[in-house]
Amino acid sequence: MLSFKAFIRSLMEIKWYIVASALLMVVGYIIGNRSTALEEFLMGQLEALKQLQQQMAQSPNQELSFFITIFYNNAIKSVLIMFAGIIGGIIPAAFLVINGMVLGLLLRIMSAAGVDITTVVVKGLLPHGILEIPAIIIAAAFGLRFGILIFQRMSAQYRSNPLNLTIGLWSKKTAAAAVWITFILLIAAIIESTITFWLMSAA
């Protein structure tokens, strides 16, 4: 179950949940980028991120500090939302929308300040984001599937069919997927704390 092929099979099982997760993040991005709704709340999220960045910048070894903080933060949150989906899938959905809104608001603020958004995306987001964002979306998709499965298991008709997916089996598949997602986020954290860090420092 820990094989890469098994992970790919699990992804194929939840392909529509992955699409739904991506759409939730896009909706969040649009809201954050174009609306003032919840702006005060989102500014609080950005301020927390700014303070965290300042703390990492004060470290004698900034690259190592960035790596540890980024990896720990992303890995813990991703694994949590995979299993937190057991509460009806609410937490993964909210996580995606809020993160999309924060990203949308951040880019809106930078654009208003005259920052070249293309450069920010290419140098500051794309190198690590090409792995990090899909990993987070996939993690949330597993959480959403968990939530739907809980509702399905409440149905007597669904429970009576021995061929239907059980919570125990999906928990094992989710745990195995969490290993691969953590590995992907490890690579993304390495890239973000080295390549992205150097590109943005030279900008």
CSV table of N, CA, C and O in Angstrom, one decimal, residues 58-134:
chain,number,residue,atom,x,y,z
A,58,GLN,N,16.0,36.2,11.3
A,58,GLN,CA,16.9,36.5,12.3
A,58,GLN,C,17.8,35.3,12.7
A,58,GLN,O,18.7,35.5,13.5
A,59,SER,N,17.5,34.2,12.2
A,59,SER,CA,18.3,33.0,12.5
A,59,SER,C,19.7,33.1,11.9
A,59,SER,O,19.9,33.6,10.8
A,60,PRO,N,20.8,32.6,12.6
A,60,PRO,CA,22.1,32.6,12.0
A,60,PRO,C,22.3,31.8,10.7
A,60,PRO,O,23.1,32.1,9.9
A,61,ASN,N,21.4,30.8,10.6
A,61,ASN,CA,21.4,30.0,9.4
A,61,ASN,C,20.0,30.1,8.8
A,61,ASN,O,19.1,29.3,9.0
A,62,GLN,N,19.8,31.1,7.9
A,62,GLN,CA,18.5,31.4,7.4
A,62,GLN,C,17.9,30.2,6.6
A,62,GLN,O,16.7,29.9,6.7
A,63,GLU,N,18.7,29.7,5.7
A,63,GLU,CA,18.3,28.6,4.8
A,63,GLU,C,17.8,27.4,5.6
A,63,GLU,O,16.7,26.9,5.3
A,64,LEU,N,18.5,27.0,6.6
A,64,LEU,CA,18.1,25.9,7.5
A,64,LEU,C,16.8,26.2,8.2
A,64,LEU,O,15.9,25.4,8.3
A,65,SER,N,16.8,27.4,8.8
A,65,SER,CA,15.6,27.9,9.5
A,65,SER,C,14.4,27.9,8.6
A,65,SER,O,13.3,27.4,9.0
A,66,PHE,N,14.5,28.4,7.4
A,66,PHE,CA,13.4,28.4,6.4
A,66,PHE,C,12.9,27.0,6.1
A,66,PHE,O,11.7,26.7,6.1
A,67,PHE,N,13.9,26.1,5.9
A,67,PHE,CA,13.6,24.7,5.5
A,67,PHE,C,12.8,24.0,6.6
A,67,PHE,O,11.7,23.4,6.4
A,68,ILE,N,13.3,24.1,7.9
A,68,ILE,CA,12.7,23.4,9.0
A,68,ILE,C,11.3,23.9,9.2
A,68,ILE,O,10.3,23.2,9.4
A,69,THR,N,11.1,25.3,9.2
A,69,THR,CA,9.8,25.9,9.5
A,69,THR,C,8.8,25.6,8.4
A,69,THR,O,7.7,25.2,8.7
A,70,ILE,N,9.2,25.7,7.1
A,70,ILE,CA,8.3,25.5,6.0
A,70,ILE,C,7.9,24.0,5.9
A,70,ILE,O,6.7,23.8,5.8
A,71,PHE,N,8.9,23.1,6.1
A,71,PHE,CA,8.5,21.7,6.0
A,71,PHE,C,7.6,21.3,7.1
A,71,PHE,O,6.6,20.6,6.9
A,72,TYR,N,7.9,21.7,8.3
A,72,TYR,CA,7.2,21.3,9.5
A,72,TYR,C,5.7,21.9,9.4
A,72,TYR,O,4.8,21.1,9.6
A,73,ASN,N,5.6,23.1,9.0
A,73,ASN,CA,4.3,23.8,8.9
A,73,ASN,C,3.5,23.1,7.8
A,73,ASN,O,2.3,22.8,8.1
A,74,ASN,N,4.0,22.9,6.6
A,74,ASN,CA,3.2,22.3,5.5
A,74,ASN,C,2.9,20.8,5.8
A,74,ASN,O,1.8,20.4,5.5
A,75,ALA,N,3.9,20.1,6.3
A,75,ALA,CA,3.7,18.6,6.5
A,75,ALA,C,2.6,18.4,7.5
A,75,ALA,O,1.7,17.6,7.4
A,76,ILE,N,2.7,19.1,8.7
A,76,ILE,CA,1.8,18.9,9.8
A,76,ILE,C,0.4,19.3,9.4
A,76,ILE,O,-0.6,18.5,9.6
A,77,LYS,N,0.3,20.4,8.7
A,77,LYS,CA,-1.1,20.9,8.3
A,77,LYS,C,-1.7,19.9,7.3
A,77,LYS,O,-2.9,19.6,7.3
A,78,SER,N,-0.9,19.5,6.3
A,78,SER,CA,-1.4,18.6,5.3
A,78,SER,C,-1.9,17.3,5.8
A,78,SER,O,-3.0,16.8,5.4
A,79,VAL,N,-1.1,16.7,6.7
A,79,VAL,CA,-1.5,15.4,7.3
A,79,VAL,C,-2.8,15.6,8.1
A,79,VAL,O,-3.7,14.7,8.1
A,80,LEU,N,-2.8,16.7,8.9
A,80,LEU,CA,-4.0,17.0,9.7
A,80,LEU,C,-5.3,17.1,8.9
A,80,LEU,O,-6.3,16.5,9.2
A,81,ILE,N,-5.2,17.8,7.8
A,81,ILE,CA,-6.4,18.0,7.0
A,81,ILE,C,-6.8,16.7,6.3
A,81,ILE,O,-8.0,16.6,5.9
A,82,MET,N,-5.9,15.8,6.0
A,82,MET,CA,-6.2,14.6,5.4
A,82,MET,C,-7.2,13.8,6.3
A,82,MET,O,-8.1,13.2,5.9
A,83,PHE,N,-6.9,13.8,7.6
A,83,PHE,CA,-7.7,13.0,8.6
A,83,PHE,C,-8.8,13.8,9.2
A,83,PHE,O,-9.8,13.3,9.7
A,84,ALA,N,-8.6,15.2,9.2
A,84,ALA,CA,-9.7,16.0,9.8
A,84,ALA,C,-10.9,16.0,8.9
A,84,ALA,O,-12.0,16.4,9.3
A,85,GLY,N,-10.8,15.5,7.7
A,85,GLY,CA,-11.9,15.4,6.8
A,85,GLY,C,-13.0,14.5,7.4
A,85,GLY,O,-14.1,14.5,6.9
A,86,ILE,N,-12.6,13.7,8.4
A,86,ILE,CA,-13.6,12.8,9.0
A,86,ILE,C,-14.8,13.6,9.6
A,86,ILE,O,-15.8,13.0,9.8
A,87,ILE,N,-14.5,14.9,9.9
A,87,ILE,CA,-15.6,15.7,10.4
A,87,ILE,C,-16.4,16.3,9.2
A,87,ILE,O,-16.4,17.6,9.0
A,88,GLY,N,-16.9,15.5,8.4
A,88,GLY,CA,-17.7,15.9,7.3
A,88,GLY,C,-17.0,16.7,6.1
A,88,GLY,O,-17.6,17.2,5.3
A,89,GLY,N,-15.7,16.7,6.1
A,89,GLY,CA,-14.9,17.3,5.1
A,89,GLY,C,-14.9,18.8,5.2
A,89,GLY,O,-14.4,19.5,4.3
A,90,ILE,N,-15.4,19.4,6.3
A,90,ILE,CA,-15.5,20.8,6.5
A,90,ILE,C,-14.1,21.5,6.6
A,90,ILE,O,-13.8,22.5,5.9
A,91,ILE,N,-13.2,20.9,7.4
A,91,ILE,CA,-11.9,21.5,7.6
A,91,ILE,C,-11.1,21.6,6.4
A,91,ILE,O,-10.5,22.6,6.1
A,92,PRO,N,-11.0,20.5,5.6
A,92,PRO,CA,-10.2,20.6,4.4
A,92,PRO,C,-10.7,21.7,3.4
A,92,PRO,O,-9.9,22.4,2.8
A,93,ALA,N,-12.0,21.7,3.3
A,93,ALA,CA,-12.6,22.7,2.4
A,93,ALA,C,-12.3,24.1,2.8
A,93,ALA,O,-11.9,25.0,2.0
A,94,ALA,N,-12.5,24.4,4.2
A,94,ALA,CA,-12.2,25.7,4.7
A,94,ALA,C,-10.7,26.0,4.5
A,94,ALA,O,-10.4,27.2,4.2
A,95,PHE,N,-9.9,25.1,4.8
A,95,PHE,CA,-8.4,25.3,4.6
A,95,PHE,C,-8.0,25.7,3.2
A,95,PHE,O,-7.3,26.7,3.0
A,96,LEU,N,-8.6,25.1,2.2
A,96,LEU,CA,-8.3,25.4,0.8
A,96,LEU,C,-8.8,26.9,0.5
A,96,LEU,O,-8.1,27.6,-0.1
A,97,VAL,N,-10.0,27.2,0.9
A,97,VAL,CA,-10.6,28.5,0.6
A,97,VAL,C,-9.8,29.6,1.3
A,97,VAL,O,-9.5,30.6,0.6
A,98,ILE,N,-9.5,29.4,2.5
A,98,ILE,CA,-8.7,30.4,3.3
A,98,ILE,C,-7.3,30.6,2.7
A,98,ILE,O,-6.9,31.8,2.5
A,99,ASN,N,-6.7,29.5,2.4
A,99,ASN,CA,-5.3,29.7,1.8
A,99,ASN,C,-5.4,30.3,0.4
A,99,ASN,O,-4.5,31.1,0.1
A,100,GLY,N,-6.4,30.0,-0.4
A,100,GLY,CA,-6.6,30.7,-1.6
A,100,GLY,C,-6.9,32.2,-1.5
A,100,GLY,O,-6.3,33.0,-2.2
A,101,MET,N,-7.7,32.5,-0.5
A,101,MET,CA,-8.0,33.9,-0.2
A,101,MET,C,-6.7,34.7,0.3
A,101,MET,O,-6.5,35.8,-0.1
A,102,VAL,N,-5.9,34.1,1.1
A,102,VAL,CA,-4.7,34.7,1.6
A,102,VAL,C,-3.7,35.0,0.4
A,102,VAL,O,-3.2,36.1,0.3
A,103,LEU,N,-3.6,34.0,-0.5
A,103,LEU,CA,-2.7,34.2,-1.6
A,103,LEU,C,-3.3,35.3,-2.5
A,103,LEU,O,-2.5,36.1,-3.0
A,104,GLY,N,-4.6,35.3,-2.8
A,104,GLY,CA,-5.2,36.3,-3.6
A,104,GLY,C,-5.0,37.7,-3.0
A,104,GLY,O,-4.7,38.6,-3.8
A,105,LEU,N,-5.2,37.8,-1.7
A,105,LEU,CA,-5.1,39.1,-1.1
A,105,LEU,C,-3.6,39.6,-1.1
A,105,LEU,O,-3.4,40.8,-1.4
A,106,LEU,N,-2.7,38.7,-0.9
A,106,LEU,CA,-1.3,39.0,-0.9
A,106,LEU,C,-0.9,39.6,-2.3
A,106,LEU,O,-0.2,40.6,-2.4
A,107,LEU,N,-1.3,38.9,-3.3
A,107,LEU,CA,-0.9,39.3,-4.7
A,107,LEU,C,-1.6,40.7,-5.0
A,107,LEU,O,-1.1,41.5,-5.8
A,108,ARG,N,-2.8,40.9,-4.5
A,108,ARG,CA,-3.5,42.1,-4.8
A,108,ARG,C,-2.8,43.3,-4.1
A,108,ARG,O,-2.7,44.4,-4.7
A,109,ILE,N,-2.4,43.1,-2.9
A,109,ILE,CA,-1.6,44.1,-2.1
A,109,ILE,C,-0.3,44.4,-2.8
A,109,ILE,O,0.1,45.6,-3.0
A,110,MET,N,0.4,43.4,-3.3
A,110,MET,CA,1.7,43.6,-4.0
A,110,MET,C,1.5,44.3,-5.3
A,110,MET,O,2.3,45.2,-5.7
A,111,SER,N,0.4,43.9,-6.0
A,111,SER,CA,0.1,44.6,-7.3
A,111,SER,C,-0.2,46.1,-7.1
A,111,SER,O,0.3,46.9,-7.8
A,112,ALA,N,-1.0,46.4,-6.0
A,112,ALA,CA,-1.3,47.8,-5.7
A,112,ALA,C,-0.1,48.6,-5.3
A,112,ALA,O,0.0,49.8,-5.5
A,113,ALA,N,0.9,47.9,-4.8
A,113,ALA,CA,2.2,48.6,-4.4
A,113,ALA,C,3.2,48.7,-5.5
A,113,ALA,O,4.3,49.2,-5.4
A,114,GLY,N,2.8,48.2,-6.7
A,114,GLY,CA,3.6,48.4,-7.9
A,114,GLY,C,4.6,47.2,-8.1
A,114,GLY,O,5.5,47.4,-8.9
A,115,VAL,N,4.5,46.2,-7.3
A,115,VAL,CA,5.4,45.0,-7.5
A,115,VAL,C,5.1,44.3,-8.7
A,115,VAL,O,3.9,44.1,-9.1
A,116,ASP,N,6.1,43.8,-9.4
A,116,ASP,CA,6.0,43.0,-10.6
A,116,ASP,C,5.5,41.6,-10.2
A,116,ASP,O,6.3,40.8,-9.8
A,117,ILE,N,4.2,41.3,-10.4
A,117,ILE,CA,3.6,40.1,-10.0
A,117,ILE,C,4.2,38.9,-10.8
A,117,ILE,O,4.4,37.8,-10.2
A,118,THR,N,4.5,39.1,-12.1
A,118,THR,CA,5.0,38.0,-12.9
A,118,THR,C,6.3,37.5,-12.3
A,118,THR,O,6.6,36.3,-12.2
A,119,THR,N,7.2,38.5,-11.9
A,119,THR,CA,8.5,38.1,-11.3
A,119,THR,C,8.3,37.4,-10.0
A,119,THR,O,9.0,36.4,-9.7
A,120,VAL,N,7.3,37.9,-9.2
A,120,VAL,CA,7.0,37.2,-7.9
A,120,VAL,C,6.6,35.8,-8.1
A,120,VAL,O,7.1,34.9,-7.4
A,121,VAL,N,5.7,35.6,-9.1
A,121,VAL,CA,5.2,34.2,-9.3
A,121,VAL,C,6.3,33.3,-9.8
A,121,VAL,O,6.4,32.2,-9.4
A,122,VAL,N,7.0,33.8,-10.8
A,122,VAL,CA,8.1,33.0,-11.4
A,122,VAL,C,9.2,32.7,-10.5
A,122,VAL,O,9.7,31.5,-10.4
A,123,LYS,N,9.7,33.7,-9.7
A,123,LYS,CA,10.8,33.5,-8.8
A,123,LYS,C,10.4,33.1,-7.4
A,123,LYS,O,11.1,32.3,-6.8
A,124,GLY,N,9.3,33.6,-6.9
A,124,GLY,CA,8.9,33.4,-5.5
A,124,GLY,C,7.9,32.3,-5.3
A,124,GLY,O,7.7,31.9,-4.1
A,125,LEU,N,7.2,31.8,-6.3
A,125,LEU,CA,6.2,30.8,-6.1
A,125,LEU,C,6.3,29.6,-7.0
A,125,LEU,O,6.2,28.5,-6.4
A,126,LEU,N,6.7,29.8,-8.2
A,126,LEU,CA,6.7,28.6,-9.1
A,126,LEU,C,7.7,27.5,-8.8
A,126,LEU,O,7.4,26.3,-8.8
A,127,PRO,N,9.0,27.9,-8.4
A,127,PRO,CA,10.0,26.8,-8.2
A,127,PRO,C,9.5,25.8,-7.2
A,127,PRO,O,9.7,24.6,-7.4
A,128,HIS,N,9.0,26.2,-6.0
A,128,HIS,CA,8.5,25.2,-5.0
A,128,HIS,C,7.0,25.0,-5.1
A,128,HIS,O,6.6,23.9,-4.8
A,129,GLY,N,6.3,26.0,-5.6
A,129,GLY,CA,4.8,25.9,-5.7
A,129,GLY,C,4.3,24.8,-6.6
A,129,GLY,O,3.2,24.3,-6.4
A,130,ILE,N,5.2,24.5,-7.6
A,130,ILE,CA,4.8,23.4,-8.6
A,130,ILE,C,4.6,22.1,-7.9
A,130,ILE,O,3.9,21.2,-8.4
A,131,LEU,N,5.3,21.9,-6.8
A,131,LEU,CA,5.1,20.7,-6.0
A,131,LEU,C,4.2,20.9,-4.8
A,131,LEU,O,3.4,20.1,-4.4
A,132,GLU,N,4.4,22.0,-4.1
A,132,GLU,CA,3.8,22.3,-2.8
A,132,GLU,C,2.3,22.5,-3.0
A,132,GLU,O,1.5,21.9,-2.2
A,133,ILE,N,1.8,23.3,-3.9
A,133,ILE,CA,0.4,23.5,-4.1
A,133,ILE,C,-0.4,22.3,-4.5
A,133,ILE,O,-1.4,21.9,-3.9
A,134,PRO,N,0.1,21.5,-5.5
A,134,PRO,CA,-0.6,20.2,-5.8
A,134,PRO,C,-0.6,19.3,-4.6
A,134,PRO,O,-1.7,18.6,-4.4
